[in-house]
Amino acid sequence: MKSLSKESILGLVTLGVIILMSMIAPGFLDLGNIYNMMFQLPEFGLLTLGMMVIIITGGIDLSITYVAALSGVIMAIMISSGVFLPFAILVGVLVALACGSLNGFIVSKIGVSPILVTLGTMVLFEGVILSITKGTSISGFPAAYNLIGNGYIGGVVPLSIIIFAAFAILTAVLLNKTEWGRQVYMLGSNPVATLFSGVNNSRVLMKVYLYGALLAAVAAIIMTSRYNSAKVDLGSSYLLQSVAAAVLGGTEIQGGYGKVIGTIYAVIIFQVLSNGLNLLGVDSSLVTVIMGAILIFVLTLNFATHTFRNKKQVAGQA
Amino acid sequence: MADYILEMMHVSKTFPGVKALDDVYLGIEQGEVHALVGENGAGKSTLIKVLAGVHAPDEGAEIFFEGEPAKIDKPIDATTMGVSVIYQDLSLFPNLSVAENICIGKDGRLPAWSFMNWKKMKRMAEEALDEMDVPIDVNKNVDDLSIAQQQMVEIARAIAFDAKLIVMDEPTSSLSHSEVEKLYNVIDKLKAKGISIIFISHKLKELFKVSDRISVLRDGKYIGSYHMDETTEEKLITLMVGRDVSYERKSRFNQIADEVVLELKQFTKKGNFKNISLQLKKGEILGITGLVGSGRSELAQAIFGLNKPDSGTLHLHGKKAKVRSSNEAMKHGIAYIPEDRKKQGLVLNQPVTNNISLPVLRNMKNPLRLLKKKDERKMADDYVERLDVRPALPDLKAMQLSGGNQQKVVISKWLATEPDILIIDEPTNGIDIGAKTEIHKLLQELADKGIAVIVISSELPEVLAVSDRILVMRQGRVVSEMSGHDASQEKIMNFAFLGSSDKEIS
């Protein structure tokens, strides 16, 4: 008897939520609404993928949205003052990677716990952004830049969702088909054993935080382009949501497990729920309450099935 | 007949695959200091844990405390009955004060619903310390105390709990000479108060100083109890070692090449090991033995790059080498199979395949740097077959295998790196007897193929069976080197317990 994997169950839940909303939420299936969701999803999805990879190692990155914001603000300043577009984007990505390497260095080389490191760098990056922007928002980009977050490919598919799909595939390949990806899972499960197996733990972790920062930079490009502006709280509402979505997607908060497909399902569930409830005219604060309740329910369920399966395994061993 | 405060009869304890205690008896007389000795793994700790309510004994055990049948299901039962155990790694709360540590968990005295009665607590703590005649400020944090003082706090806690029997597990192992004297004074005071003491130690000399009687365990069995004035150190060692266990020994001296693969010169790390110089030849099996805590594993991890030595040099194939991490060690052809299979050796919740390939993933990449999963699987299949891992299912998670098969997976993982030097720490810890001989054979085959092997083990029959040469370590130093065929258990034990000569003993 083979039971359904976590991800398949989540896929069914996603389907169920979509069907439910198409039936009860007025205008949910309207083309405009579907596009609406497709344009909102990529930035959140990218941040969540980054968070997921970090959580698989048993860490967390509380600075991820501020890395995105700092990178976005720098790009915005350069672009709005007429710097050559690809160059501005390159600098923005490099800024994010510098932030990621700072996190990675303190976590992997010094060994401070990730939650503390990134809590500190979160405040640090926020301060840097504030001192650059003085709290104002930066706007005024050329039309070419705005296309990244608002344009379509072939007039049908939003460009940003293609970018998201590309990075989702990249993440899946990196995690499942490369040495680094394998080491990420093994290290997340038992860092002592990987160390005793000749794995360079700190190099693996360093790359993890760099990759998270890269995804944050891509999310920053999409967000600044879509909003046509950048300021200190760019994407900050996604911070805890991305942790929640990663965990809802099946990623183990203590590390060792997490899949791209689960994370995508979770991101879609979040998107569909908030959109659908909004269409139903549910008060936005109540939407938050509902999302919280669903999250707690799913995580409790996950925990219960997990302990149950473990018990079975141990029993099977004897 | 003397009055017994404690009698444990027919105590057996079976762990999966291992019988740790087999019909053991222990009788402690009222007010005596009773020593408990045995080799590593003889069952001392397990017996104490049964007494402390940490482990439940198998069916059929009878325990009498002060003449009454006692039922010890959980630790609190032991404490309320009047048994306090002071473990080697002290179990204090470092961030709490001395007073809090002494009084913590004293239910009934400080009702749970009430606020803390700090005055009463401090007074109780002070009284307990006064009884031992040990001046320690009860307001201090335990963190700020020396190890010896912390131990006194633990003893004071036992007194505050009105303990009638105090068990001290290796109490002198981390104490200086003068601190040991102080501990003896405290023990005398406890004895004068009529408290009985079980004293566990590897230092036989000190047992003759403090104890009245001694009980010997060997391989989970009770050997006997003796009055200290009726016995000698030599007699005790013979009793501890016994003569019955031994594995078949295969002579393989002609296999050893002259080529020195690994050489250590004056390897030193403060608190771990001191002035270790050794040579390891191609195809040789070097056994390193000694008591737990003699610095063997620390030395191995230093060779493997996980424990940075303070001084000394390491030479590989005659060239001086720096090994600063496990990763570098691996690249130098050094493999280390750690003692703790479950924590250090394996990623338990991952498949056998992934565990075996973990150190050699870099060799399995296609031109796009993607993993060649078919090759990976084939390698895992090969090793599973070659080492006869059962069940032969590389998709199983490592945790689903038995101890012996888990060890084979760890060995596979390191063989995959094609090492020149294989260090294996307690190769058959917690493994049943059949798998043990298999692993011994395997180690000898590997040496025959030219791998230089270091076997670290507390199990003397094992060391004697596999080693071409044996080093005995004691308190961080090599105290003796002997060839495999001149060695005997008695000889090794003499060095391990007593050191090379009298002047070494503190």
mmCIF file of C-alpha atoms in Angstrom, chain B residues 32 102 118 349 353 355 368 375 386:
data_model
loop_
_atom_site.group_PDB
_atom_site.id
_atom_site.type_symbol
_atom_site.label_atom_id
_atom_site.label_comp_id
_atom_site.label_asym_id
_atom_site.label_seq_id
_atom_site.Cartn_x
_atom_site.Cartn_y
_atom_site.Cartn_z
ATOM 1 C CA GLU B 32 30.050 1.478 53.419
ATOM 2 C CA ILE B 102 20.726 22.368 45.498
ATOM 3 C CA TRP B 118 14.476 32.359 48.676
ATOM 4 C CA ASN B 349 16.632 9.791 7.539
ATOM 5 C CA THR B 353 22.474 5.233 -1.509
ATOM 6 C CA ASN B 355 24.772 8.038 2.487
ATOM 7 C CA LEU B 368 26.930 19.659 -17.181
ATOM 8 C CA ASP B 375 26.316 5.561 -11.609
ATOM 9 C CA ARG B 386 30.247 -6.559 -1.577
#
